[in-house]
Protein backbone atom coordinates (compact mmCIF):
# COMPACT_ATOMS: atom_id res chain seq x y z
CA UNK A 1 0.00 0.00 0.00
CA UNK A 2 1.60 3.25 -1.15
CA UNK A 3 1.48 6.12 1.30
CA UNK A 4 3.04 9.58 1.05
CA UNK A 5 3.08 11.68 4.21
CA UNK A 6 4.19 15.30 4.03
CA UNK A 7 5.46 17.39 6.91
CA UNK A 8 7.39 20.58 7.52
CA UNK A 9 4.88 23.17 6.41
CA UNK A 10 4.17 26.27 8.44
CA UNK A 11 4.09 30.04 8.47
CA UNK A 12 7.14 32.21 7.84
CA UNK A 13 7.91 35.79 6.98
CA UNK A 14 8.77 36.60 3.39
CA UNK A 15 12.42 35.84 2.87
CA UNK A 16 12.36 32.94 5.29
CA UNK A 17 13.00 29.25 4.71
CA UNK A 18 11.23 25.94 5.21
CA UNK A 19 12.06 22.34 4.42
CA UNK A 20 9.26 20.02 3.44
CA UNK A 21 9.59 16.27 3.89
CA UNK A 22 7.69 13.42 2.28
CA UNK A 23 8.00 10.01 3.90
CA UNK A 24 7.12 7.27 1.44
CA UNK A 25 6.03 3.75 2.18
CA UNK A 26 5.21 1.02 -0.30
CA UNK A 27 7.16 3.00 -2.90
CA UNK A 28 10.88 3.45 -3.43
CA UNK A 29 11.61 7.11 -4.04
CA UNK A 30 14.74 6.48 -6.10
CA UNK A 31 13.04 4.20 -8.61
CA UNK A 32 10.50 6.59 -10.07
CA UNK A 33 9.83 10.23 -10.70
CA UNK A 34 8.72 12.09 -7.59
CA UNK A 35 7.95 15.70 -7.02
CA UNK A 36 6.15 18.54 -5.36
CA UNK A 37 3.03 20.28 -6.61
CA UNK A 38 1.11 23.11 -5.01
CA UNK A 39 -2.38 24.50 -5.11
CA UNK A 40 -4.13 27.62 -3.88
CA UNK A 41 -7.82 27.12 -3.03
CA UNK A 42 -9.91 27.78 -6.11
CA UNK A 43 -6.87 27.71 -8.38
CA UNK A 44 -5.31 25.05 -10.54
CA UNK A 45 -2.45 22.88 -9.45
CA UNK A 46 1.09 23.95 -10.29
CA UNK A 47 4.12 21.74 -10.66
CA UNK A 48 6.93 23.01 -8.44
CA UNK A 49 9.77 20.54 -8.79
CA UNK A 50 10.39 16.94 -9.80
CA UNK A 51 13.27 14.51 -9.59
CA UNK A 52 13.36 11.51 -11.88
CA UNK A 53 14.84 8.07 -11.34
CA UNK A 54 18.17 9.21 -12.76
CA UNK A 55 18.37 12.15 -10.36
CA UNK A 56 17.53 14.82 -12.92
CA UNK A 57 15.84 17.82 -11.32
CA UNK A 58 13.25 20.04 -12.96
CA UNK A 59 11.93 23.29 -11.48
CA UNK A 60 9.18 25.71 -12.25
CA UNK A 61 10.51 29.07 -13.40
CA UNK A 62 8.83 30.73 -10.45
CA UNK A 63 10.95 28.81 -7.92
CA UNK A 64 14.19 28.38 -9.85
CA UNK A 65 17.17 29.31 -7.72
CA UNK A 66 15.13 29.38 -4.51
CA UNK A 67 13.89 25.80 -4.08
CA UNK A 68 15.89 22.58 -4.12
CA UNK A 69 14.44 19.08 -4.44
CA UNK A 70 16.33 16.10 -3.09
CA UNK A 71 15.81 12.59 -1.80
CA UNK A 72 17.36 10.36 0.82
CA UNK A 73 17.23 6.77 -0.39
CA UNK A 74 18.20 5.35 3.00
CA UNK A 75 15.22 7.05 4.62
CA UNK A 76 12.99 6.67 1.55
CA UNK A 77 12.15 10.34 1.93
CA UNK A 78 11.74 13.22 -0.50
CA UNK A 79 12.57 16.81 0.47
CA UNK A 80 11.93 20.30 -0.76
CA UNK A 81 14.21 22.99 0.64
CA UNK A 82 12.57 26.37 0.18
CA UNK A 83 14.42 29.63 0.72
CA UNK A 84 13.69 33.28 0.00
CA UNK A 85 10.01 32.52 0.33
CA UNK A 86 7.54 34.95 -1.18
CA UNK A 87 3.88 35.59 -0.52
CA UNK A 88 3.20 34.05 -3.93
CA UNK A 89 4.56 30.74 -2.62
CA UNK A 90 1.67 30.43 -0.18
CA UNK A 91 -0.19 27.24 -1.06
CA UNK A 92 -0.92 23.67 -0.09
CA UNK A 93 2.08 21.60 -1.11
CA UNK A 94 1.62 17.99 -2.20
CA UNK A 95 4.15 15.23 -2.53
CA UNK A 96 3.54 13.15 -5.65
CA UNK A 97 4.89 9.87 -6.96
CA UNK A 98 4.82 8.50 -10.46
CA UNK A 99 4.83 11.99 -11.93
CA UNK A 100 5.45 12.96 -15.53
CA UNK A 101 7.05 16.38 -15.51
CA UNK A 102 5.64 19.59 -14.11
CA UNK A 103 2.35 19.56 -16.02
CA UNK A 104 -0.33 18.75 -13.43
CA UNK A 105 -2.67 17.48 -16.15
CA UNK A 106 -0.33 14.57 -16.83
CA UNK A 107 -1.25 11.38 -14.95
CA UNK A 108 0.23 11.08 -11.47
CA UNK A 109 0.03 7.77 -9.68
CA UNK A 110 -0.03 8.88 -6.05
CA UNK A 111 -0.63 12.04 -4.03
CA UNK A 112 0.08 12.86 -0.44
CA UNK A 113 -2.38 14.64 1.82
CA UNK A 114 -0.64 18.00 1.56
CA UNK A 115 1.05 20.40 3.94
CA UNK A 116 0.27 24.11 4.15
CA UNK A 117 2.95 26.73 3.51
CA UNK A 118 2.23 30.36 4.28
CA UNK A 119 4.66 33.19 3.59
CA UNK A 120 3.59 36.55 4.98
CA UNK A 121 4.54 39.74 3.22
PDB file of C-alpha atoms in Angstrom:
ATOM      1  CA  UNK A   1       0.000   0.000   0.000  1.00  0.00           C
ATOM      2  CA  UNK A   2       1.599   3.248  -1.151  1.00  0.00           C
ATOM      3  CA  UNK A   3       1.485   6.122   1.297  1.00  0.00           C
ATOM      4  CA  UNK A   4       3.042   9.579   1.053  1.00  0.00           C
ATOM      5  CA  UNK A   5       3.080  11.678   4.215  1.00  0.00           C
ATOM      6  CA  UNK A   6       4.191  15.300   4.031  1.00  0.00           C
ATOM      7  CA  UNK A   7       5.457  17.390   6.910  1.00  0.00           C
ATOM      8  CA  UNK A   8       7.390  20.584   7.519  1.00  0.00           C
ATOM      9  CA  UNK A   9       4.884  23.174   6.413  1.00  0.00           C
ATOM     10  CA  UNK A  10       4.170  26.265   8.436  1.00  0.00           C
ATOM     11  CA  UNK A  11       4.092  30.037   8.474  1.00  0.00           C
ATOM     12  CA  UNK A  12       7.137  32.210   7.844  1.00  0.00           C
ATOM     13  CA  UNK A  13       7.908  35.791   6.980  1.00  0.00           C
ATOM     14  CA  UNK A  14       8.770  36.602   3.395  1.00  0.00           C
ATOM     15  CA  UNK A  15      12.423  35.837   2.870  1.00  0.00           C
ATOM     16  CA  UNK A  16      12.359  32.945   5.291  1.00  0.00           C
ATOM     17  CA  UNK A  17      12.995  29.251   4.714  1.00  0.00           C
ATOM     18  CA  UNK A  18      11.230  25.944   5.211  1.00  0.00           C
ATOM     19  CA  UNK A  19      12.061  22.343   4.416  1.00  0.00           C
ATOM     20  CA  UNK A  20       9.264  20.015   3.442  1.00  0.00           C
ATOM     21  CA  UNK A  21       9.595  16.267   3.890  1.00  0.00           C
ATOM     22  CA  UNK A  22       7.686  13.419   2.275  1.00  0.00           C
ATOM     23  CA  UNK A  23       8.002  10.010   3.897  1.00  0.00           C
ATOM     24  CA  UNK A  24       7.125   7.274   1.435  1.00  0.00           C
ATOM     25  CA  UNK A  25       6.027   3.746   2.177  1.00  0.00           C
ATOM     26  CA  UNK A  26       5.213   1.015  -0.303  1.00  0.00           C
ATOM     27  CA  UNK A  27       7.156   2.998  -2.896  1.00  0.00           C
ATOM     28  CA  UNK A  28      10.883   3.452  -3.427  1.00  0.00           C
ATOM     29  CA  UNK A  29      11.612   7.114  -4.045  1.00  0.00           C
ATOM     30  CA  UNK A  30      14.744   6.483  -6.095  1.00  0.00           C
ATOM     31  CA  UNK A  31      13.043   4.198  -8.611  1.00  0.00           C
ATOM     32  CA  UNK A  32      10.503   6.593 -10.074  1.00  0.00           C
ATOM     33  CA  UNK A  33       9.831  10.231 -10.697  1.00  0.00           C
ATOM     34  CA  UNK A  34       8.723  12.086  -7.588  1.00  0.00           C
ATOM     35  CA  UNK A  35       7.950  15.696  -7.018  1.00  0.00           C
ATOM     36  CA  UNK A  36       6.146  18.543  -5.360  1.00  0.00           C
ATOM     37  CA  UNK A  37       3.034  20.281  -6.609  1.00  0.00           C
ATOM     38  CA  UNK A  38       1.110  23.108  -5.008  1.00  0.00           C
ATOM     39  CA  UNK A  39      -2.381  24.503  -5.105  1.00  0.00           C
ATOM     40  CA  UNK A  40      -4.131  27.619  -3.878  1.00  0.00           C
ATOM     41  CA  UNK A  41      -7.824  27.116  -3.030  1.00  0.00           C
ATOM     42  CA  UNK A  42      -9.906  27.777  -6.112  1.00  0.00           C
ATOM     43  CA  UNK A  43      -6.865  27.713  -8.385  1.00  0.00           C
ATOM     44  CA  UNK A  44      -5.308  25.049 -10.541  1.00  0.00           C
ATOM     45  CA  UNK A  45      -2.448  22.881  -9.448  1.00  0.00           C
ATOM     46  CA  UNK A  46       1.090  23.945 -10.288  1.00  0.00           C
ATOM     47  CA  UNK A  47       4.118  21.737 -10.656  1.00  0.00           C
ATOM     48  CA  UNK A  48       6.933  23.008  -8.441  1.00  0.00           C
ATOM     49  CA  UNK A  49       9.775  20.538  -8.788  1.00  0.00           C
ATOM     50  CA  UNK A  50      10.390  16.940  -9.799  1.00  0.00           C
ATOM     51  CA  UNK A  51      13.272  14.513  -9.595  1.00  0.00           C
ATOM     52  CA  UNK A  52      13.359  11.505 -11.877  1.00  0.00           C
ATOM     53  CA  UNK A  53      14.839   8.066 -11.336  1.00  0.00           C
ATOM     54  CA  UNK A  54      18.172   9.214 -12.760  1.00  0.00           C
ATOM     55  CA  UNK A  55      18.369  12.150 -10.357  1.00  0.00           C
ATOM     56  CA  UNK A  56      17.534  14.819 -12.918  1.00  0.00           C
ATOM     57  CA  UNK A  57      15.836  17.823 -11.316  1.00  0.00           C
ATOM     58  CA  UNK A  58      13.249  20.042 -12.959  1.00  0.00           C
ATOM     59  CA  UNK A  59      11.927  23.290 -11.481  1.00  0.00           C
ATOM     60  CA  UNK A  60       9.178  25.712 -12.255  1.00  0.00           C
ATOM     61  CA  UNK A  61      10.506  29.069 -13.403  1.00  0.00           C
ATOM     62  CA  UNK A  62       8.827  30.729 -10.445  1.00  0.00           C
ATOM     63  CA  UNK A  63      10.954  28.814  -7.917  1.00  0.00           C
ATOM     64  CA  UNK A  64      14.189  28.379  -9.850  1.00  0.00           C
ATOM     65  CA  UNK A  65      17.169  29.310  -7.720  1.00  0.00           C
ATOM     66  CA  UNK A  66      15.132  29.381  -4.511  1.00  0.00           C
ATOM     67  CA  UNK A  67      13.888  25.805  -4.082  1.00  0.00           C
ATOM     68  CA  UNK A  68      15.890  22.583  -4.124  1.00  0.00           C
ATOM     69  CA  UNK A  69      14.436  19.085  -4.436  1.00  0.00           C
ATOM     70  CA  UNK A  70      16.327  16.100  -3.086  1.00  0.00           C
ATOM     71  CA  UNK A  71      15.812  12.592  -1.805  1.00  0.00           C
ATOM     72  CA  UNK A  72      17.363  10.364   0.820  1.00  0.00           C
ATOM     73  CA  UNK A  73      17.230   6.774  -0.386  1.00  0.00           C
ATOM     74  CA  UNK A  74      18.202   5.350   2.998  1.00  0.00           C
ATOM     75  CA  UNK A  75      15.216   7.054   4.620  1.00  0.00           C
ATOM     76  CA  UNK A  76      12.987   6.672   1.553  1.00  0.00           C
ATOM     77  CA  UNK A  77      12.146  10.341   1.928  1.00  0.00           C
ATOM     78  CA  UNK A  78      11.739  13.219  -0.496  1.00  0.00           C
ATOM     79  CA  UNK A  79      12.569  16.805   0.473  1.00  0.00           C
ATOM     80  CA  UNK A  80      11.934  20.304  -0.761  1.00  0.00           C
ATOM     81  CA  UNK A  81      14.212  22.986   0.643  1.00  0.00           C
ATOM     82  CA  UNK A  82      12.574  26.370   0.177  1.00  0.00           C
ATOM     83  CA  UNK A  83      14.418  29.632   0.716  1.00  0.00           C
ATOM     84  CA  UNK A  84      13.686  33.283   0.000  1.00  0.00           C
ATOM     85  CA  UNK A  85      10.007  32.517   0.333  1.00  0.00           C
ATOM     86  CA  UNK A  86       7.542  34.952  -1.182  1.00  0.00           C
ATOM     87  CA  UNK A  87       3.883  35.588  -0.522  1.00  0.00           C
ATOM     88  CA  UNK A  88       3.205  34.053  -3.928  1.00  0.00           C
ATOM     89  CA  UNK A  89       4.563  30.740  -2.622  1.00  0.00           C
ATOM     90  CA  UNK A  90       1.670  30.429  -0.177  1.00  0.00           C
ATOM     91  CA  UNK A  91      -0.191  27.235  -1.059  1.00  0.00           C
ATOM     92  CA  UNK A  92      -0.915  23.674  -0.089  1.00  0.00           C
ATOM     93  CA  UNK A  93       2.082  21.598  -1.111  1.00  0.00           C
ATOM     94  CA  UNK A  94       1.619  17.994  -2.200  1.00  0.00           C
ATOM     95  CA  UNK A  95       4.149  15.231  -2.534  1.00  0.00           C
ATOM     96  CA  UNK A  96       3.544  13.151  -5.649  1.00  0.00           C
ATOM     97  CA  UNK A  97       4.888   9.870  -6.959  1.00  0.00           C
ATOM     98  CA  UNK A  98       4.824   8.499 -10.462  1.00  0.00           C
ATOM     99  CA  UNK A  99       4.826  11.992 -11.934  1.00  0.00           C
ATOM    100  CA  UNK A 100       5.452  12.960 -15.527  1.00  0.00           C
ATOM    101  CA  UNK A 101       7.050  16.377 -15.512  1.00  0.00           C
ATOM    102  CA  UNK A 102       5.639  19.590 -14.113  1.00  0.00           C
ATOM    103  CA  UNK A 103       2.354  19.559 -16.021  1.00  0.00           C
ATOM    104  CA  UNK A 104      -0.334  18.747 -13.433  1.00  0.00           C
ATOM    105  CA  UNK A 105      -2.669  17.477 -16.151  1.00  0.00           C
ATOM    106  CA  UNK A 106      -0.333  14.568 -16.826  1.00  0.00           C
ATOM    107  CA  UNK A 107      -1.245  11.383 -14.954  1.00  0.00           C
ATOM    108  CA  UNK A 108       0.234  11.077 -11.473  1.00  0.00           C
ATOM    109  CA  UNK A 109       0.026   7.775  -9.685  1.00  0.00           C
ATOM    110  CA  UNK A 110      -0.030   8.880  -6.053  1.00  0.00           C
ATOM    111  CA  UNK A 111      -0.634  12.036  -4.033  1.00  0.00           C
ATOM    112  CA  UNK A 112       0.078  12.864  -0.436  1.00  0.00           C
ATOM    113  CA  UNK A 113      -2.377  14.644   1.817  1.00  0.00           C
ATOM    114  CA  UNK A 114      -0.640  17.999   1.561  1.00  0.00           C
ATOM    115  CA  UNK A 115       1.050  20.404   3.941  1.00  0.00           C
ATOM    116  CA  UNK A 116       0.269  24.110   4.146  1.00  0.00           C
ATOM    117  CA  UNK A 117       2.949  26.727   3.509  1.00  0.00           C
ATOM    118  CA  UNK A 118       2.227  30.364   4.279  1.00  0.00           C
ATOM    119  CA  UNK A 119       4.665  33.193   3.589  1.00  0.00           C
ATOM    120  CA  UNK A 120       3.588  36.551   4.980  1.00  0.00           C
ATOM    121  CA  UNK A 121       4.540  39.744   3.216  1.00  0.00           C
TER     122      UNK A 121
END
